[in-house]
Amino acid sequence: VHLAESGGGSVHPGGSLRLSCAISGDTGDSQCMGWFRQAPGDEREGVAAIDNDGRTDYAASGKGRFTLAKDSTKNTLFLQMNNLKPDDTAVYYCASIPVGSRYACRAFTIKFGIEGQGTQVTVST
């Protein structure tokens, strides 16, 4: 599977962004899709994940502010981010956990999946 992120940018605190992830290749090979992020000097942090039944899981940092959705007809994954904070500044990566992986589909584990090239999100005044 190949993942291509877009939609990152710079916003002020309180602003919104919608990240997109175009999915190509053998999409049937994925049991879980989602996003993780990584700020400079920090470890990867899972953001949100969605399984093939549409069930979602969010990290505490994004609950109530982030919404993950998948458009299977267009093979696209979206992450709507509202009320952004400076702590949300990071490179955001779309990721896929392959079928048969030992990892459950959770926000915490999506960071162990196959990733795209990332898109930068900067939240600052």
PDB file of C-alpha atoms in Angstrom:
ATOM      1  CA  VAL A   1       0.000   0.000   0.000  1.00  0.00           C
ATOM      2  CA  HIS A   2       1.178   3.526  -0.816  1.00  0.00           C
ATOM      3  CA  LEU A   3       0.144   6.515   1.290  1.00  0.00           C
ATOM      4  CA  ALA A   4       0.354  10.175   0.268  1.00  0.00           C
ATOM      5  CA  GLU A   5      -0.519  12.893   2.774  1.00  0.00           C
ATOM      6  CA  SER A   6      -1.602  16.436   2.047  1.00  0.00           C
ATOM      7  CA  GLY A   7      -3.351  19.329   3.755  1.00  0.00           C
ATOM      8  CA  GLY A   8      -0.765  20.422   6.274  1.00  0.00           C
ATOM      9  CA  GLY A   9       0.082  24.075   6.822  1.00  0.00           C
ATOM     10  CA  SER A  10       0.451  26.884   9.321  1.00  0.00           C
ATOM     11  CA  VAL A  11      -2.448  28.150  11.397  1.00  0.00           C
ATOM     12  CA  HIS A  12      -3.026  30.256  14.479  1.00  0.00           C
ATOM     13  CA  PRO A  13      -4.153  28.669  17.736  1.00  0.00           C
ATOM     14  CA  GLY A  14      -7.840  27.863  17.510  1.00  0.00           C
ATOM     15  CA  GLY A  15      -7.645  27.318  13.781  1.00  0.00           C
ATOM     16  CA  SER A  16      -8.540  24.215  11.772  1.00  0.00           C
ATOM     17  CA  LEU A  17      -6.926  21.989   9.187  1.00  0.00           C
ATOM     18  CA  ARG A  18      -8.081  18.920   7.301  1.00  0.00           C
ATOM     19  CA  LEU A  19      -5.421  16.399   6.426  1.00  0.00           C
ATOM     20  CA  SER A  20      -5.953  13.953   3.589  1.00  0.00           C
ATOM     21  CA  CYS A  21      -4.270  10.663   2.835  1.00  0.00           C
ATOM     22  CA  ALA A  22      -4.573   9.173  -0.633  1.00  0.00           C
ATOM     23  CA  ILE A  23      -4.315   5.400  -0.444  1.00  0.00           C
ATOM     24  CA  SER A  24      -3.185   3.339  -3.402  1.00  0.00           C
ATOM     25  CA  GLY A  25      -1.944  -0.161  -4.005  1.00  0.00           C
ATOM     26  CA  ASP A  26      -3.413  -3.236  -2.344  1.00  0.00           C
ATOM     27  CA  THR A  27      -5.900  -1.496  -0.055  1.00  0.00           C
ATOM     28  CA  GLY A  28      -7.330  -4.850   0.990  1.00  0.00           C
ATOM     29  CA  ASP A  29      -4.094  -5.571   2.769  1.00  0.00           C
ATOM     30  CA  SER A  30      -4.860  -3.069   5.536  1.00  0.00           C
ATOM     31  CA  GLN A  31      -6.700  -3.893   8.756  1.00  0.00           C
ATOM     32  CA  CYS A  32      -6.287  -0.442  10.238  1.00  0.00           C
ATOM     33  CA  MET A  33      -5.634   3.081   9.009  1.00  0.00           C
ATOM     34  CA  GLY A  34      -4.842   6.222  10.918  1.00  0.00           C
ATOM     35  CA  TRP A  35      -2.478   9.023  11.778  1.00  0.00           C
ATOM     36  CA  PHE A  36       0.437   9.520  14.065  1.00  0.00           C
ATOM     37  CA  ARG A  37       2.608  12.590  14.551  1.00  0.00           C
ATOM     38  CA  GLN A  38       6.146  13.401  15.496  1.00  0.00           C
ATOM     39  CA  ALA A  39       7.512  16.693  16.754  1.00  0.00           C
ATOM     40  CA  PRO A  40      11.250  17.474  16.643  1.00  0.00           C
ATOM     41  CA  GLY A  41      13.054  15.639  19.409  1.00  0.00           C
ATOM     42  CA  ASP A  42       9.952  13.720  20.419  1.00  0.00           C
ATOM     43  CA  GLU A  43       8.879  10.131  19.899  1.00  0.00           C
ATOM     44  CA  ARG A  44       6.075   9.169  17.567  1.00  0.00           C
ATOM     45  CA  GLU A  45       2.643   9.781  19.047  1.00  0.00           C
ATOM     46  CA  GLY A  46      -0.465   8.023  17.805  1.00  0.00           C
ATOM     47  CA  VAL A  47      -3.323  10.382  16.992  1.00  0.00           C
ATOM     48  CA  ALA A  48      -6.260   8.350  15.714  1.00  0.00           C
ATOM     49  CA  ALA A  49      -7.093   5.033  14.072  1.00  0.00           C
ATOM     50  CA  ILE A  50     -10.006   3.469  12.216  1.00  0.00           C
ATOM     51  CA  ASP A  51     -10.599  -0.207  11.534  1.00  0.00           C
ATOM     52  CA  ASN A  52     -12.287  -1.843   8.560  1.00  0.00           C
ATOM     53  CA  ASP A  53     -15.653  -1.716  10.345  1.00  0.00           C
ATOM     54  CA  GLY A  54     -15.379   2.028  10.782  1.00  0.00           C
ATOM     55  CA  ARG A  55     -14.668   1.982  14.488  1.00  0.00           C
ATOM     56  CA  THR A  56     -12.421   4.826  15.574  1.00  0.00           C
ATOM     57  CA  ASP A  57     -10.046   5.344  18.437  1.00  0.00           C
ATOM     58  CA  TYR A  58      -8.484   8.644  19.451  1.00  0.00           C
ATOM     59  CA  ALA A  59      -5.596   9.629  21.630  1.00  0.00           C
ATOM     60  CA  ALA A  60      -6.589  11.748  24.601  1.00  0.00           C
ATOM     61  CA  SER A  61      -4.762  14.741  23.126  1.00  0.00           C
ATOM     62  CA  GLY A  62      -7.160  14.948  20.187  1.00  0.00           C
ATOM     63  CA  LYS A  63     -10.466  13.753  21.630  1.00  0.00           C
ATOM     64  CA  GLY A  64     -13.219  16.269  21.024  1.00  0.00           C
ATOM     65  CA  ARG A  65     -11.078  18.217  18.571  1.00  0.00           C
ATOM     66  CA  PHE A  66     -10.027  15.701  15.908  1.00  0.00           C
ATOM     67  CA  THR A  67     -12.283  13.613  13.698  1.00  0.00           C
ATOM     68  CA  LEU A  68     -11.054  10.699  11.628  1.00  0.00           C
ATOM     69  CA  ALA A  69     -13.020   9.507   8.610  1.00  0.00           C
ATOM     70  CA  LYS A  70     -12.462   7.183   5.671  1.00  0.00           C
ATOM     71  CA  ASP A  71     -14.008   7.471   2.233  1.00  0.00           C
ATOM     72  CA  SER A  72     -13.624   3.961   0.870  1.00  0.00           C
ATOM     73  CA  THR A  73     -15.055   4.883  -2.525  1.00  0.00           C
ATOM     74  CA  LYS A  74     -12.237   7.367  -3.033  1.00  0.00           C
ATOM     75  CA  ASN A  75      -9.597   5.453  -1.066  1.00  0.00           C
ATOM     76  CA  THR A  76      -8.953   8.518   1.053  1.00  0.00           C
ATOM     77  CA  LEU A  77      -8.469   8.992   4.767  1.00  0.00           C
ATOM     78  CA  PHE A  78      -9.231  12.334   6.403  1.00  0.00           C
ATOM     79  CA  LEU A  79      -8.277  13.903   9.704  1.00  0.00           C
ATOM     80  CA  GLN A  80     -10.276  17.012  10.562  1.00  0.00           C
ATOM     81  CA  MET A  81      -8.468  18.979  13.243  1.00  0.00           C
ATOM     82  CA  ASN A  82     -10.256  21.814  15.027  1.00  0.00           C
ATOM     83  CA  ASN A  83      -9.248  24.158  17.829  1.00  0.00           C
ATOM     84  CA  LEU A  84      -5.599  23.518  17.103  1.00  0.00           C
ATOM     85  CA  LYS A  85      -3.029  24.252  19.782  1.00  0.00           C
ATOM     86  CA  PRO A  86       0.708  24.961  19.606  1.00  0.00           C
ATOM     87  CA  ASP A  87       1.302  21.488  21.103  1.00  0.00           C
ATOM     88  CA  ASP A  88      -0.244  20.019  17.951  1.00  0.00           C
ATOM     89  CA  THR A  89       2.734  21.221  15.922  1.00  0.00           C
ATOM     90  CA  ALA A  90       4.388  18.187  14.333  1.00  0.00           C
ATOM     91  CA  VAL A  91       4.811  16.231  11.147  1.00  0.00           C
ATOM     92  CA  TYR A  92       1.663  14.160  10.677  1.00  0.00           C
ATOM     93  CA  TYR A  93       1.942  10.759   9.045  1.00  0.00           C
ATOM     94  CA  CYS A  94      -0.765   8.599   7.563  1.00  0.00           C
ATOM     95  CA  ALA A  95      -0.223   4.949   8.443  1.00  0.00           C
ATOM     96  CA  SER A  96      -1.565   1.509   7.709  1.00  0.00           C
ATOM     97  CA  ILE A  97      -1.371  -1.661   9.789  1.00  0.00           C
ATOM     98  CA  PRO A  98      -1.318  -4.715   7.510  1.00  0.00           C
ATOM     99  CA  VAL A  99      -3.728  -7.598   7.808  1.00  0.00           C
ATOM    100  CA  GLY A 100      -2.308 -10.254  10.079  1.00  0.00           C
ATOM    101  CA  SER A 101      -0.283  -7.832  12.164  1.00  0.00           C
ATOM    102  CA  ARG A 102      -0.053  -8.485  15.880  1.00  0.00           C
ATOM    103  CA  TYR A 103      -1.054  -4.878  16.536  1.00  0.00           C
ATOM    104  CA  ALA A 104      -4.657  -4.096  17.392  1.00  0.00           C
ATOM    105  CA  CYS A 105      -6.256  -1.122  15.682  1.00  0.00           C
ATOM    106  CA  ARG A 106      -5.753   1.610  18.250  1.00  0.00           C
ATOM    107  CA  ALA A 107      -4.484   5.172  18.195  1.00  0.00           C
ATOM    108  CA  PHE A 108      -1.521   4.000  20.259  1.00  0.00           C
ATOM    109  CA  THR A 109      -0.454   1.287  17.822  1.00  0.00           C
ATOM    110  CA  ILE A 110      -0.972   3.074  14.487  1.00  0.00           C
ATOM    111  CA  LYS A 111       2.527   4.506  14.837  1.00  0.00           C
ATOM    112  CA  PHE A 112       3.906   0.999  14.176  1.00  0.00           C
ATOM    113  CA  GLY A 113       2.261   0.810  10.761  1.00  0.00           C
ATOM    114  CA  ILE A 114       3.492   1.506   7.248  1.00  0.00           C
ATOM    115  CA  GLU A 115       3.732   5.271   6.846  1.00  0.00           C
ATOM    116  CA  GLY A 116       3.626   7.934   4.162  1.00  0.00           C
ATOM    117  CA  GLN A 117       6.044  10.818   3.733  1.00  0.00           C
ATOM    118  CA  GLY A 118       4.280  13.096   6.214  1.00  0.00           C
ATOM    119  CA  THR A 119       2.851  16.599   6.140  1.00  0.00           C
ATOM    120  CA  GLN A 120       3.901  19.459   8.403  1.00  0.00           C
ATOM    121  CA  VAL A 121       1.381  21.099  10.737  1.00  0.00           C
ATOM    122  CA  THR A 122       2.468  24.269  12.515  1.00  0.00           C
ATOM    123  CA  VAL A 123       0.314  26.050  15.066  1.00  0.00           C
ATOM    124  CA  SER A 124       1.687  29.346  16.270  1.00  0.00           C
ATOM    125  CA  THR A 125       0.870  32.955  16.890  1.00  0.00           C
TER     126      THR A 125
END
